[in-house]
Amino acid sequence: MGRKTTHKFKAEINQLLDILVHSLYTNKEIFLRELVSNASDALDKYRFLTQSGQVEADETPLEIRVTTDSDAGTVTVTDTGIGMTRDEVMKNIGTIAHSGTAEITRLAQEGKESLDALIGRFGVGFYSAYMVADEVTVTTRSADPEAKPVEWTSDGRNDYKLRELDEDLPRGTTVTLKLKEDLASQFANDAHLEAVVKKHSNFISHPVFVGDTRVNTVPALWREPKFQIKPEQYKEFYTFLTHDDADPLETIHVSVDAPVQYNALLFIPPKDDDMFGFSQDNRGLDLYVRRVLIQHQNKDLLPEYLAFAKGVVDTEDLPLNISRETLQDNVLIRKISSNLVKQVYTALEKMADDKEKYAKFWKEHGKLFRAGYMDFIHKDRFVELLRFNSSDCEDAEGLVSLAEYAARLKEGQKEIYYAYGPSREALSLSPHLEIFRKKNVEVLYLYEPIDEFVMDAIREYGDYKLVAAEHADLSNIEGGEENTDKPEELAEEQKATLDSLLERIKEVLGDAVTEVRVTTRLSDSPACLANPDGAMTSSMDKVMRSIHKDTSIPTKVMEINPDHPLTRNLIDIFETDQNDPFVEQAARQLYESALLLEGYLDDPHALVGRIQSLLTQASGWYKGAK
Ligand code: ADP
């Protein structure tokens, strides 16, 4: 018999084990789901080796057996899969921490996500055995004919022992759990384990036996005719695939014969599972060829922006021994993908008829979906599925489509307007949108940087250009003129004074602004900063600056509202004394206030100092006037 060696667990695994061993988590039965799923993966890997001719198949049936011994208090899960060599055991169990192991430990400690969901999502299933067992023994023999059988054993506290066995075990892996004393009667029980396998592992595509009974019965739901499938079966399969107990938001089941044969069963989950971007790795569909799993999480069947869809694709048309490396360039896969994308679009279009449901979809998956602006082939359908919050909505939850916007354009309006801002509140107070509010012209509100790229890529909807509100010219659109408190028109000489006042302001601000001019967009504010004509929108400018780590203040056009009482007062003051220091103070104050609104003012000291001295003056006058 080989020498027994002792090895320390990696620190992250130790922490994880500590949580699992002491877990009060009640749904402990999921350990069996995880072990059966590992066994099934091992069988898939073995079958793949034989089908691609790398290993010669033998007579041993591909199956999973669960047995119990109530006297000894043990549960055993045996598979005839690929097995592991000594090196593989060391690499796979105990040494290499999954990239998410530290994260799962933290999340489990926070207690926000159930342990079950975390174990499933992060792929650390083997260790869940320690929720129910004091000791776990793994004996395994690799499909590699040269390899010797190995025994791994550990009580899950610090280290594990490893030794090579001399006897000739059959190919595959046996995991034996010595159950914790208080759990032995519950789990060393065939009837109970049968129920557990039925509940969690019914769709495993290899036979699963508990004792002598074959338990799993429905391996390929996606191949069944739609009308024969009950909603509960879809739900059950969805839960099997995703470990999500909620109902899927949408089920897409298609059977296609031309131009390429395939069956697909996809689900849109009710929640986006992309916590901290981790699920990037979890994306992709399971690819089957004639009911045999060829690739888990294939990423070529659906583009990234449709990756919210989870499920399986099964085709008759690929050879079983196709190599995974060549799948990406496979013409058939591309044909299936191009058809599948259309099916997903059709499903989304149907879903969009149900506004409430589509709003849920949009809230959870809209951000990912919007990355589809790069898919030019499906642009026309993509555009119809976009939703926006807008100035016409009652609150930040409201959504409009471009079609709805286009159907209620104002008389004379030939463009669709949008503005980017941090929140609905900020946008509904933004001076840039005053003219839109006055003329009652709807503006689409964008809250995420990606929206601006979307708008840039789409450019137009039907006959209408998409135009950033800050670049818009609303002079052709009626309305807003019947302003009762609009001041009198400026007299000719006042106009001339205004012109020199603008020149004076430019002189004060120097190179901080490119130009000082009269505005067309303000009604309630005295001044704002605008981008020079033809430049990109200020929000895009901000995105670019953050990419280039440029922290300088951009040079903009300062626009002055000639009808604002402050401007009128300044005209009078300036007329009396061109060098009145108040004019200079006001110019700087207006500029910095505008910078502050645009989010560019880093140092507020000068601004606050100026406000205080103006307040001091004003209060003096006010006191005198009283
Ligand atoms: P995951 O299965 O998500 O990778 P686990 O912690 O459950 O994570 O398993 C770790 C690794 O151990 C697996 O990736 C696999 O390589 C190996 N393994 C586990 N169980 C078996 C088994 N029954 N047969 C062969 N290899 C196995």
PDB file of C-alpha atoms in Angstrom, residues 412-604:
ATOM      1  CA  GLY A 412     -43.247  71.244 -35.841  1.00  0.00           C
ATOM      2  CA  GLN A 413     -41.025  68.769 -33.964  1.00  0.00           C
ATOM      3  CA  LYS A 414     -38.863  66.703 -36.278  1.00  0.00           C
ATOM      4  CA  GLU A 415     -36.371  65.298 -33.834  1.00  0.00           C
ATOM      5  CA  ILE A 416     -36.275  63.071 -30.777  1.00  0.00           C
ATOM      6  CA  TYR A 417     -34.538  64.695 -27.824  1.00  0.00           C
ATOM      7  CA  TYR A 418     -32.556  63.121 -25.043  1.00  0.00           C
ATOM      8  CA  ALA A 419     -30.489  64.321 -22.127  1.00  0.00           C
ATOM      9  CA  TYR A 420     -28.113  62.553 -19.815  1.00  0.00           C
ATOM     10  CA  GLY A 421     -28.026  63.185 -16.081  1.00  0.00           C
ATOM     11  CA  PRO A 422     -27.375  61.492 -12.770  1.00  0.00           C
ATOM     12  CA  SER A 423     -31.041  61.332 -11.781  1.00  0.00           C
ATOM     13  CA  ARG A 424     -34.561  62.335 -12.710  1.00  0.00           C
ATOM     14  CA  GLU A 425     -34.417  65.145 -10.128  1.00  0.00           C
ATOM     15  CA  ALA A 426     -31.225  66.571 -11.605  1.00  0.00           C
ATOM     16  CA  LEU A 427     -32.618  66.474 -15.133  1.00  0.00           C
ATOM     17  CA  SER A 428     -35.943  67.988 -14.236  1.00  0.00           C
ATOM     18  CA  LEU A 429     -34.083  70.967 -12.725  1.00  0.00           C
ATOM     19  CA  SER A 430     -31.391  71.246 -15.382  1.00  0.00           C
ATOM     20  CA  PRO A 431     -31.167  74.727 -16.946  1.00  0.00           C
ATOM     21  CA  HIS A 432     -30.397  73.111 -20.294  1.00  0.00           C
ATOM     22  CA  LEU A 433     -33.903  71.707 -20.370  1.00  0.00           C
ATOM     23  CA  GLU A 434     -35.766  74.881 -19.381  1.00  0.00           C
ATOM     24  CA  ILE A 435     -36.841  75.605 -22.933  1.00  0.00           C
ATOM     25  CA  PHE A 436     -38.133  72.035 -23.262  1.00  0.00           C
ATOM     26  CA  ARG A 437     -40.180  72.436 -20.130  1.00  0.00           C
ATOM     27  CA  LYS A 438     -41.507  75.798 -21.322  1.00  0.00           C
ATOM     28  CA  LYS A 439     -42.499  74.422 -24.721  1.00  0.00           C
ATOM     29  CA  ASN A 440     -43.665  71.153 -23.234  1.00  0.00           C
ATOM     30  CA  VAL A 441     -41.397  69.075 -25.467  1.00  0.00           C
ATOM     31  CA  GLU A 442     -40.700  65.546 -24.232  1.00  0.00           C
ATOM     32  CA  VAL A 443     -37.081  64.648 -23.437  1.00  0.00           C
ATOM     33  CA  LEU A 444     -35.825  61.087 -22.973  1.00  0.00           C
ATOM     34  CA  TYR A 445     -33.826  60.860 -19.764  1.00  0.00           C
ATOM     35  CA  LEU A 446     -30.635  58.809 -19.814  1.00  0.00           C
ATOM     36  CA  TYR A 447     -29.078  57.775 -16.527  1.00  0.00           C
ATOM     37  CA  GLU A 448     -26.310  55.356 -17.541  1.00  0.00           C
ATOM     38  CA  PRO A 449     -23.205  56.167 -19.592  1.00  0.00           C
ATOM     39  CA  ILE A 450     -23.999  53.284 -21.940  1.00  0.00           C
ATOM     40  CA  ASP A 451     -27.234  55.022 -23.000  1.00  0.00           C
ATOM     41  CA  GLU A 452     -25.261  57.725 -24.680  1.00  0.00           C
ATOM     42  CA  PHE A 453     -23.380  55.144 -26.753  1.00  0.00           C
ATOM     43  CA  VAL A 454     -26.719  53.578 -27.627  1.00  0.00           C
ATOM     44  CA  MET A 455     -28.057  56.935 -28.870  1.00  0.00           C
ATOM     45  CA  ASP A 456     -24.870  57.601 -30.778  1.00  0.00           C
ATOM     46  CA  ALA A 457     -25.096  54.248 -32.526  1.00  0.00           C
ATOM     47  CA  ILE A 458     -28.802  54.431 -33.390  1.00  0.00           C
ATOM     48  CA  ARG A 459     -28.734  58.041 -34.618  1.00  0.00           C
ATOM     49  CA  GLU A 460     -32.297  58.006 -35.918  1.00  0.00           C
ATOM     50  CA  TYR A 461     -35.659  56.424 -35.445  1.00  0.00           C
ATOM     51  CA  GLY A 462     -37.852  56.311 -38.566  1.00  0.00           C
ATOM     52  CA  ASP A 463     -37.701  59.799 -40.051  1.00  0.00           C
ATOM     53  CA  TYR A 464     -36.549  61.367 -36.828  1.00  0.00           C
ATOM     54  CA  LYS A 465     -33.010  62.154 -35.797  1.00  0.00           C
ATOM     55  CA  LEU A 466     -32.019  61.517 -32.207  1.00  0.00           C
ATOM     56  CA  VAL A 467     -30.604  64.804 -30.906  1.00  0.00           C
ATOM     57  CA  ALA A 468     -28.993  65.632 -27.583  1.00  0.00           C
ATOM     58  CA  ALA A 469     -31.114  68.303 -25.902  1.00  0.00           C
ATOM     59  CA  GLU A 470     -28.095  70.538 -25.423  1.00  0.00           C
ATOM     60  CA  HIS A 471     -27.603  70.668 -29.194  1.00  0.00           C
ATOM     61  CA  ALA A 472     -31.254  71.184 -30.001  1.00  0.00           C
ATOM     62  CA  ASP A 473     -32.796  74.185 -31.694  1.00  0.00           C
ATOM     63  CA  LEU A 474     -36.430  74.481 -30.684  1.00  0.00           C
ATOM     64  CA  SER A 475     -37.187  77.678 -32.585  1.00  0.00           C
ATOM     65  CA  ASN A 476     -39.528  75.831 -34.976  1.00  0.00           C
ATOM     66  CA  ILE A 477     -41.612  74.462 -32.184  1.00  0.00           C
ATOM     67  CA  GLU A 478     -44.527  76.565 -31.027  1.00  0.00           C
ATOM     68  CA  GLY A 479     -45.416  77.214 -27.410  1.00  0.00           C
ATOM     69  CA  GLY A 480     -44.010  78.773 -24.290  1.00  0.00           C
ATOM     70  CA  GLU A 481     -44.193  82.358 -25.626  1.00  0.00           C
ATOM     71  CA  GLU A 482     -47.275  83.300 -23.649  1.00  0.00           C
ATOM     72  CA  ASN A 483     -45.050  83.995 -20.676  1.00  0.00           C
ATOM     73  CA  THR A 484     -46.900  86.558 -18.570  1.00  0.00           C
ATOM     74  CA  ASP A 485     -43.954  87.757 -16.519  1.00  0.00           C
ATOM     75  CA  LYS A 486     -41.667  88.127 -19.517  1.00  0.00           C
ATOM     76  CA  PRO A 487     -39.957  91.525 -19.182  1.00  0.00           C
ATOM     77  CA  GLU A 488     -40.256  94.247 -21.781  1.00  0.00           C
ATOM     78  CA  GLU A 489     -38.143  94.024 -24.927  1.00  0.00           C
ATOM     79  CA  LEU A 490     -34.751  95.668 -24.560  1.00  0.00           C
ATOM     80  CA  ALA A 491     -34.467  99.128 -26.074  1.00  0.00           C
ATOM     81  CA  GLU A 492     -31.880  99.668 -28.832  1.00  0.00           C
ATOM     82  CA  GLU A 493     -29.267 101.285 -26.592  1.00  0.00           C
ATOM     83  CA  GLN A 494     -29.810  98.621 -23.915  1.00  0.00           C
ATOM     84  CA  LYS A 495     -29.102  96.003 -26.561  1.00  0.00           C
ATOM     85  CA  ALA A 496     -25.842  97.743 -27.360  1.00  0.00           C
ATOM     86  CA  THR A 497     -24.995  97.830 -23.636  1.00  0.00           C
ATOM     87  CA  LEU A 498     -25.788  94.124 -23.397  1.00  0.00           C
ATOM     88  CA  ASP A 499     -23.327  93.451 -26.218  1.00  0.00           C
ATOM     89  CA  SER A 500     -20.562  95.319 -24.424  1.00  0.00           C
ATOM     90  CA  LEU A 501     -21.526  93.643 -21.154  1.00  0.00           C
ATOM     91  CA  LEU A 502     -21.037  90.232 -22.795  1.00  0.00           C
ATOM     92  CA  GLU A 503     -17.648  91.387 -24.067  1.00  0.00           C
ATOM     93  CA  ARG A 504     -16.744  92.534 -20.568  1.00  0.00           C
ATOM     94  CA  ILE A 505     -17.755  89.147 -19.097  1.00  0.00           C
ATOM     95  CA  LYS A 506     -15.604  87.368 -21.665  1.00  0.00           C
ATOM     96  CA  GLU A 507     -12.721  89.654 -20.724  1.00  0.00           C
ATOM     97  CA  VAL A 508     -13.196  88.766 -17.038  1.00  0.00           C
ATOM     98  CA  LEU A 509     -13.388  85.021 -17.669  1.00  0.00           C
ATOM     99  CA  GLY A 510     -10.609  85.020 -20.265  1.00  0.00           C
ATOM    100  CA  ASP A 511      -9.681  81.621 -21.664  1.00  0.00           C
ATOM    101  CA  ALA A 512     -11.984  79.775 -19.265  1.00  0.00           C
ATOM    102  CA  VAL A 513     -14.742  80.166 -21.878  1.00  0.00           C
ATOM    103  CA  THR A 514     -14.609  80.162 -25.665  1.00  0.00           C
ATOM    104  CA  GLU A 515     -17.367  82.712 -26.041  1.00  0.00           C
ATOM    105  CA  VAL A 516     -20.072  84.591 -24.120  1.00  0.00           C
ATOM    106  CA  ARG A 517     -23.364  84.827 -25.967  1.00  0.00           C
ATOM    107  CA  VAL A 518     -27.117  85.280 -25.610  1.00  0.00           C
ATOM    108  CA  THR A 519     -28.955  82.057 -24.947  1.00  0.00           C
ATOM    109  CA  THR A 520     -31.840  80.353 -26.725  1.00  0.00           C
ATOM    110  CA  ARG A 521     -32.425  77.703 -24.099  1.00  0.00           C
ATOM    111  CA  LEU A 522     -32.888  79.478 -20.762  1.00  0.00           C
ATOM    112  CA  SER A 523     -35.974  80.991 -19.256  1.00  0.00           C
ATOM    113  CA  ASP A 524     -35.636  80.782 -15.472  1.00  0.00           C
ATOM    114  CA  SER A 525     -31.872  80.719 -15.006  1.00  0.00           C
ATOM    115  CA  PRO A 526     -29.570  83.674 -15.645  1.00  0.00           C
ATOM    116  CA  ALA A 527     -26.744  81.675 -17.260  1.00  0.00           C
ATOM    117  CA  CYS A 528     -25.476  78.266 -18.239  1.00  0.00           C
ATOM    118  CA  LEU A 529     -22.486  76.624 -19.892  1.00  0.00           C
ATOM    119  CA  ALA A 530     -22.966  75.037 -23.288  1.00  0.00           C
ATOM    120  CA  ASN A 531     -20.700  73.009 -25.474  1.00  0.00           C
ATOM    121  CA  PRO A 532     -19.215  74.783 -28.475  1.00  0.00           C
ATOM    122  CA  ASP A 533     -21.291  74.026 -31.585  1.00  0.00           C
ATOM    123  CA  GLY A 534     -20.612  70.649 -33.126  1.00  0.00           C
ATOM    124  CA  ALA A 535     -18.769  69.301 -30.090  1.00  0.00           C
ATOM    125  CA  MET A 536     -19.820  66.056 -28.441  1.00  0.00           C
ATOM    126  CA  THR A 537     -22.428  66.183 -25.701  1.00  0.00           C
ATOM    127  CA  SER A 538     -21.177  67.208 -22.284  1.00  0.00           C
ATOM    128  CA  SER A 539     -21.927  63.770 -20.842  1.00  0.00           C
ATOM    129  CA  MET A 540     -20.015  61.995 -23.601  1.00  0.00           C
ATOM    130  CA  ASP A 541     -17.237  64.506 -23.039  1.00  0.00           C
ATOM    131  CA  LYS A 542     -17.258  63.494 -19.369  1.00  0.00           C
ATOM    132  CA  VAL A 543     -17.083  59.799 -20.210  1.00  0.00           C
ATOM    133  CA  MET A 544     -14.136  60.417 -22.535  1.00  0.00           C
ATOM    134  CA  ARG A 545     -12.395  62.535 -19.913  1.00  0.00           C
ATOM    135  CA  SER A 546     -12.780  59.846 -17.295  1.00  0.00           C
ATOM    136  CA  ILE A 547     -11.387  57.274 -19.737  1.00  0.00           C
ATOM    137  CA  HIS A 548      -8.390  59.502 -20.390  1.00  0.00           C
ATOM    138  CA  LYS A 549      -8.114  60.459 -16.714  1.00  0.00           C
ATOM    139  CA  ASP A 550      -8.356  64.090 -17.739  1.00  0.00           C
ATOM    140  CA  THR A 551      -9.306  66.200 -14.727  1.00  0.00           C
ATOM    141  CA  SER A 552      -9.014  69.620 -16.339  1.00  0.00           C
ATOM    142  CA  ILE A 553     -12.108  71.816 -16.639  1.00  0.00           C
ATOM    143  CA  PRO A 554     -13.433  71.850 -20.212  1.00  0.00           C
ATOM    144  CA  THR A 555     -13.679  75.154 -22.037  1.00  0.00           C
ATOM    145  CA  LYS A 556     -17.281  75.931 -22.884  1.00  0.00           C
ATOM    146  CA  VAL A 557     -19.550  78.644 -24.169  1.00  0.00           C
ATOM    147  CA  MET A 558     -21.150  80.798 -21.498  1.00  0.00           C
ATOM    148  CA  GLU A 559     -24.763  81.610 -22.336  1.00  0.00           C
ATOM    149  CA  ILE A 560     -26.550  84.538 -20.729  1.00  0.00           C
ATOM    150  CA  ASN A 561     -30.305  84.925 -20.433  1.00  0.00           C
ATOM    151  CA  PRO A 562     -31.072  88.565 -21.427  1.00  0.00           C
ATOM    152  CA  ASP A 563     -34.538  88.443 -19.878  1.00  0.00           C
ATOM    153  CA  HIS A 564     -33.437  87.410 -16.424  1.00  0.00           C
ATOM    154  CA  PRO A 565     -33.783  90.179 -13.775  1.00  0.00           C
ATOM    155  CA  LEU A 566     -30.130  89.712 -12.801  1.00  0.00           C
ATOM    156  CA  THR A 567     -29.018  90.387 -16.379  1.00  0.00           C
ATOM    157  CA  ARG A 568     -31.287  93.420 -16.559  1.00  0.00           C
ATOM    158  CA  ASN A 569     -29.772  94.791 -13.337  1.00  0.00           C
ATOM    159  CA  LEU A 570     -26.281  94.145 -14.660  1.00  0.00           C
ATOM    160  CA  ILE A 571     -27.108  96.067 -17.855  1.00  0.00           C
ATOM    161  CA  ASP A 572     -28.151  99.074 -15.763  1.00  0.00           C
ATOM    162  CA  ILE A 573     -25.102  98.871 -13.513  1.00  0.00           C
ATOM    163  CA  PHE A 574     -22.791  98.472 -16.485  1.00  0.00           C
ATOM    164  CA  GLU A 575     -24.380 101.435 -18.269  1.00  0.00           C
ATOM    165  CA  THR A 576     -23.624 103.672 -15.299  1.00  0.00           C
ATOM    166  CA  ASP A 577     -20.110 102.432 -14.692  1.00  0.00           C
ATOM    167  CA  GLN A 578     -18.297 100.098 -17.051  1.00  0.00           C
ATOM    168  CA  ASN A 579     -15.681  99.386 -14.407  1.00  0.00           C
ATOM    169  CA  ASP A 580     -18.006  98.655 -11.501  1.00  0.00           C
ATOM    170  CA  PRO A 581     -16.350  95.751  -9.617  1.00  0.00           C
ATOM    171  CA  PHE A 582     -19.793  94.211  -9.054  1.00  0.00           C
ATOM    172  CA  VAL A 583     -19.935  93.265 -12.752  1.00  0.00           C
ATOM    173  CA  GLU A 584     -16.724  91.318 -12.440  1.00  0.00           C
ATOM    174  CA  GLN A 585     -17.896  89.619  -9.247  1.00  0.00           C
ATOM    175  CA  ALA A 586     -21.201  88.653 -10.868  1.00  0.00           C
ATOM    176  CA  ALA A 587     -19.464  87.278 -13.981  1.00  0.00           C
ATOM    177  CA  ARG A 588     -17.238  85.013 -11.913  1.00  0.00           C
ATOM    178  CA  GLN A 589     -20.103  83.956  -9.697  1.00  0.00           C
ATOM    179  CA  LEU A 590     -22.327  83.039 -12.659  1.00  0.00           C
ATOM    180  CA  TYR A 591     -19.526  81.065 -14.270  1.00  0.00           C
ATOM    181  CA  GLU A 592     -18.687  79.099 -11.152  1.00  0.00           C
ATOM    182  CA  SER A 593     -22.333  78.402 -10.332  1.00  0.00           C
ATOM    183  CA  ALA A 594     -22.737  76.963 -13.826  1.00  0.00           C
ATOM    184  CA  LEU A 595     -19.571  74.857 -13.382  1.00  0.00           C
ATOM    185  CA  LEU A 596     -20.942  73.586 -10.112  1.00  0.00           C
ATOM    186  CA  LEU A 597     -24.185  72.488 -11.801  1.00  0.00           C
ATOM    187  CA  GLU A 598     -22.234  70.717 -14.526  1.00  0.00           C
ATOM    188  CA  GLY A 599     -20.203  68.859 -11.925  1.00  0.00           C
ATOM    189  CA  TYR A 600     -16.836  70.411 -12.764  1.00  0.00           C
ATOM    190  CA  LEU A 601     -16.179  72.636  -9.760  1.00  0.00           C
ATOM    191  CA  ASP A 602     -13.540  70.942  -7.652  1.00  0.00           C
ATOM    192  CA  ASP A 603     -12.688  73.760  -5.281  1.00  0.00           C
ATOM    193  CA  PRO A 604     -15.685  75.664  -3.931  1.00  0.00           C
TER     194      PRO A 604
END
